[in-house]
Short mmCIF file of C-alpha atoms in Angstrom, two decimals:
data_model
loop_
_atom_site.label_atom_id
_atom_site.label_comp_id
_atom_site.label_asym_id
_atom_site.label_seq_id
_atom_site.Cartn_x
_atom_site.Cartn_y
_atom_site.Cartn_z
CA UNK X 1 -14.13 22.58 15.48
CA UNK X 2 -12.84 18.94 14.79
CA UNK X 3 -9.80 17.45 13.93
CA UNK X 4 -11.38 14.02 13.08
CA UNK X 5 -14.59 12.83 11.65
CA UNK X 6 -15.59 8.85 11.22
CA UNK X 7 -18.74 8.38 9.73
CA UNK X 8 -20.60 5.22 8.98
CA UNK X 9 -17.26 3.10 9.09
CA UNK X 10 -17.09 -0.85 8.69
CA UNK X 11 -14.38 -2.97 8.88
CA UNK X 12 -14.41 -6.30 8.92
CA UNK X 13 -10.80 -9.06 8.97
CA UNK X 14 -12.59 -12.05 7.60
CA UNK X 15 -15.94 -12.63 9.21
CA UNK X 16 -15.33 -10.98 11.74
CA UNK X 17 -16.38 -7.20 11.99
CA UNK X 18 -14.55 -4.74 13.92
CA UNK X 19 -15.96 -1.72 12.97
CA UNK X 20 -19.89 -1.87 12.49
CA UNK X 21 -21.60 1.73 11.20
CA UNK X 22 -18.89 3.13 13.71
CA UNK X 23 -19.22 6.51 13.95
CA UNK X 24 -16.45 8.58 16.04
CA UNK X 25 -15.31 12.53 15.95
CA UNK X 26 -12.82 14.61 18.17
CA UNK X 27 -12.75 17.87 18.78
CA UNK X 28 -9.99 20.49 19.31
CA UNK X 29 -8.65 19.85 23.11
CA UNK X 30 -10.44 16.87 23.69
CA UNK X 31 -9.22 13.95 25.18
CA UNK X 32 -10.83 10.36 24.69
CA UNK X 33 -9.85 6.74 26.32
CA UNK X 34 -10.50 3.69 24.33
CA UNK X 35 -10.89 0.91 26.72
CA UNK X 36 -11.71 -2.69 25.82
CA UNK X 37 -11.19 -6.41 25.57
CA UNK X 38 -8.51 -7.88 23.41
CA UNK X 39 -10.07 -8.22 19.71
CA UNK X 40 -12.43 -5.42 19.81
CA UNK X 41 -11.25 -3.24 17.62
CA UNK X 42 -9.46 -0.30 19.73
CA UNK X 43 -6.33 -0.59 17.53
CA UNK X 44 -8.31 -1.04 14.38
CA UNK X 45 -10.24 2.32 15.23
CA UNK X 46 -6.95 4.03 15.85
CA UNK X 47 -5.48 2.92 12.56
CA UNK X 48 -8.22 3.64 10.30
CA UNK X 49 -8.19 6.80 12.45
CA UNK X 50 -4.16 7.77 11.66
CA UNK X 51 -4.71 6.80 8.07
CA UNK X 52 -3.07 3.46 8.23
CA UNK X 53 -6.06 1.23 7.09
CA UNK X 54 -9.33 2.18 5.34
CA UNK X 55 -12.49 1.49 6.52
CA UNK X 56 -14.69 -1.12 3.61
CA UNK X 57 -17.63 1.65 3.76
CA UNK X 58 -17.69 4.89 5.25
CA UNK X 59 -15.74 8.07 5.72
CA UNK X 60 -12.97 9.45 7.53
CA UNK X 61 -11.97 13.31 7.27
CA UNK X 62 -9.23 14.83 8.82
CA UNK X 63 -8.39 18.88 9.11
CA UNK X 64 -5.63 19.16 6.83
CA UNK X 65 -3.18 20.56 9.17
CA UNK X 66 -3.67 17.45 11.47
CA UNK X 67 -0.40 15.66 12.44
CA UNK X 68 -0.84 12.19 14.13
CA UNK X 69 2.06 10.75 16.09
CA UNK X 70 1.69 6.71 16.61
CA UNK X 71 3.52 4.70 19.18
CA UNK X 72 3.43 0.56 18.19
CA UNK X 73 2.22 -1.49 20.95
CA UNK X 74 5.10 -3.78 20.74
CA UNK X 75 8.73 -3.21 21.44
CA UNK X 76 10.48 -4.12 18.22
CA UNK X 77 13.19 -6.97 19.41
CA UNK X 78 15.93 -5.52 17.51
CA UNK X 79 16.17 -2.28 18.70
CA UNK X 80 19.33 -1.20 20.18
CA UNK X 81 18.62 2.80 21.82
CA UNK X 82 18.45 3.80 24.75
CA UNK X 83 14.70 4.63 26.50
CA UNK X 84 15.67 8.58 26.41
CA UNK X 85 17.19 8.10 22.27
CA UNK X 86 13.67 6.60 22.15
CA UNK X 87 11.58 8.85 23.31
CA UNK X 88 13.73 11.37 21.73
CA UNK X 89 13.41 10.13 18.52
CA UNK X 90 9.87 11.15 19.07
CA UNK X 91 10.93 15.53 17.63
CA UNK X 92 12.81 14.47 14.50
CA UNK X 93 16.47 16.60 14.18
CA UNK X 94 15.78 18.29 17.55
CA UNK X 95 15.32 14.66 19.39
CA UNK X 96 18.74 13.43 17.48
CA UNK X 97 20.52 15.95 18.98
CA UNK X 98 19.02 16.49 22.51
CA UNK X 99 19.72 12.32 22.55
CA UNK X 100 23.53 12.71 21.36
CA UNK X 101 23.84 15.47 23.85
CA UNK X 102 22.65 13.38 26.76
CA UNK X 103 24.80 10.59 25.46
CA UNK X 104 27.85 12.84 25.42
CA UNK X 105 26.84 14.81 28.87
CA UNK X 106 27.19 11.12 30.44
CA UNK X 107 30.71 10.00 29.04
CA UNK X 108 32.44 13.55 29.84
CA UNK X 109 35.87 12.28 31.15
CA UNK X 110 38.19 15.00 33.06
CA UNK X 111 40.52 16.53 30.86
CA UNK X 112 38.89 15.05 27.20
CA UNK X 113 39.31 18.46 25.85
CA UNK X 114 37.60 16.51 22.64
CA UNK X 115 34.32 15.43 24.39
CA UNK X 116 34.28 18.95 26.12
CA UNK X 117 34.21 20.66 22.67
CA UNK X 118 31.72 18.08 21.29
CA UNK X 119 29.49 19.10 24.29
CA UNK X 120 29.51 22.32 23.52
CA UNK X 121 28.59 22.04 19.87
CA UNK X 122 25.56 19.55 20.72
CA UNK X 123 24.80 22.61 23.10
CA UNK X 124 25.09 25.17 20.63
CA UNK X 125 22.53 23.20 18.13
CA UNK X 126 20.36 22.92 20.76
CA UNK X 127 20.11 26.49 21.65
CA UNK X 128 19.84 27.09 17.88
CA UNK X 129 17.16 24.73 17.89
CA UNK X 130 15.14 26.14 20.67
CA UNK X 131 15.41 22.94 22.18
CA UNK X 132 15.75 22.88 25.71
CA UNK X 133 11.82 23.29 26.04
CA UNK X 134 11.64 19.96 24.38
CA UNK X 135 13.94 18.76 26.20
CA UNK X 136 12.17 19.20 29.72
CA UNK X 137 9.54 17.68 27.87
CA UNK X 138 11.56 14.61 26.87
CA UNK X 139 12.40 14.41 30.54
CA UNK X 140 9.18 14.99 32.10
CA UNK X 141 7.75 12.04 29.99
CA UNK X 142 10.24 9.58 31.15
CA UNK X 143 9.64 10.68 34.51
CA UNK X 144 5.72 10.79 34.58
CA UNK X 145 6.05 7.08 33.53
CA UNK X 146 8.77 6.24 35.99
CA UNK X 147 11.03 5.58 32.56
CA UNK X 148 14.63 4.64 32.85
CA UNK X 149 16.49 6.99 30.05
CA UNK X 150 19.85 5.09 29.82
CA UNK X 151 18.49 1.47 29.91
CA UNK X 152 18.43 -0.18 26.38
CA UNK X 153 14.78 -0.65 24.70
CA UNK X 154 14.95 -3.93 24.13
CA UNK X 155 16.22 -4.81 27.14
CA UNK X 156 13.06 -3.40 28.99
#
């Protein structure tokens, strides 16, 4: 069954067309590489794909319980987290607190009864949460990409 549909789809930026009669569909467990020159249109697919342009003719149909995550190709200059806060950020409330935990878990000074306590609430929230699934996950992506989690963003 399919979670995307692109039928007949043009898109042109001036004269210059970057979608011509594309036609594109993926299916449930499927996995698909885009590869390309510069200019071609990969990122124009994927946007008209997520819902963030519209094609000038043709169709695009989603299943309506289809959520579509998007990571921007650039690094936005003024941001100020930390790669794991980041990545993180990535499972809304859950990713907050898994990132404040890790935060905390690294500044734990012996005998800061406060930061102790702290800890232990994060922890709490987390197990509430169900989180520590997602946060092996969280750690397994910054480790299948050889990511460092306490280096600032920007500074990458």
């Amino acid at each position: 069954m399919s979670l995307i549909a692109l039928t007949d789809a043009t898109l042109a930026f001036g004269h210059k067309m970057l979608l011509d009669h594309a036609n594109f569909q993926l299916e449930e467990r499927e996995r698909v590489c885009l590869v390309g020159r510069n200019g071609t249109g990969k990122s124009t697919l994927l946007n008209v794909v997520r819902g963030a342009v519209l094609p000038d003719e043709g169709s695009i149909w989603r299943r309506d319980t289809l959520r579509i995550a998007h990571l921007e190709q650039d690094v936005p200059e003024d941001l100020s987290a930390t790669v794991y806060q980041t990545v993180a950020g990535g499972l809304p409330e859950l990713g907050k607190v898994l990132a404040d935990y890790h935060d905390a878990s690294h500044s734990i000074v012996d005998g800061d009864e406060a930061a102790l306590q702290r800890l232990a609430a994060l922890q709490q929230r987390i197990d509430t949460l169900g989180g520590w699934n997602f946060s092996q996950r969280v750690e397994e992506v910054l480790s299948r990409l050889a990511l460092p989690p306490d280096v600032i963003v920007s500074a990458c």
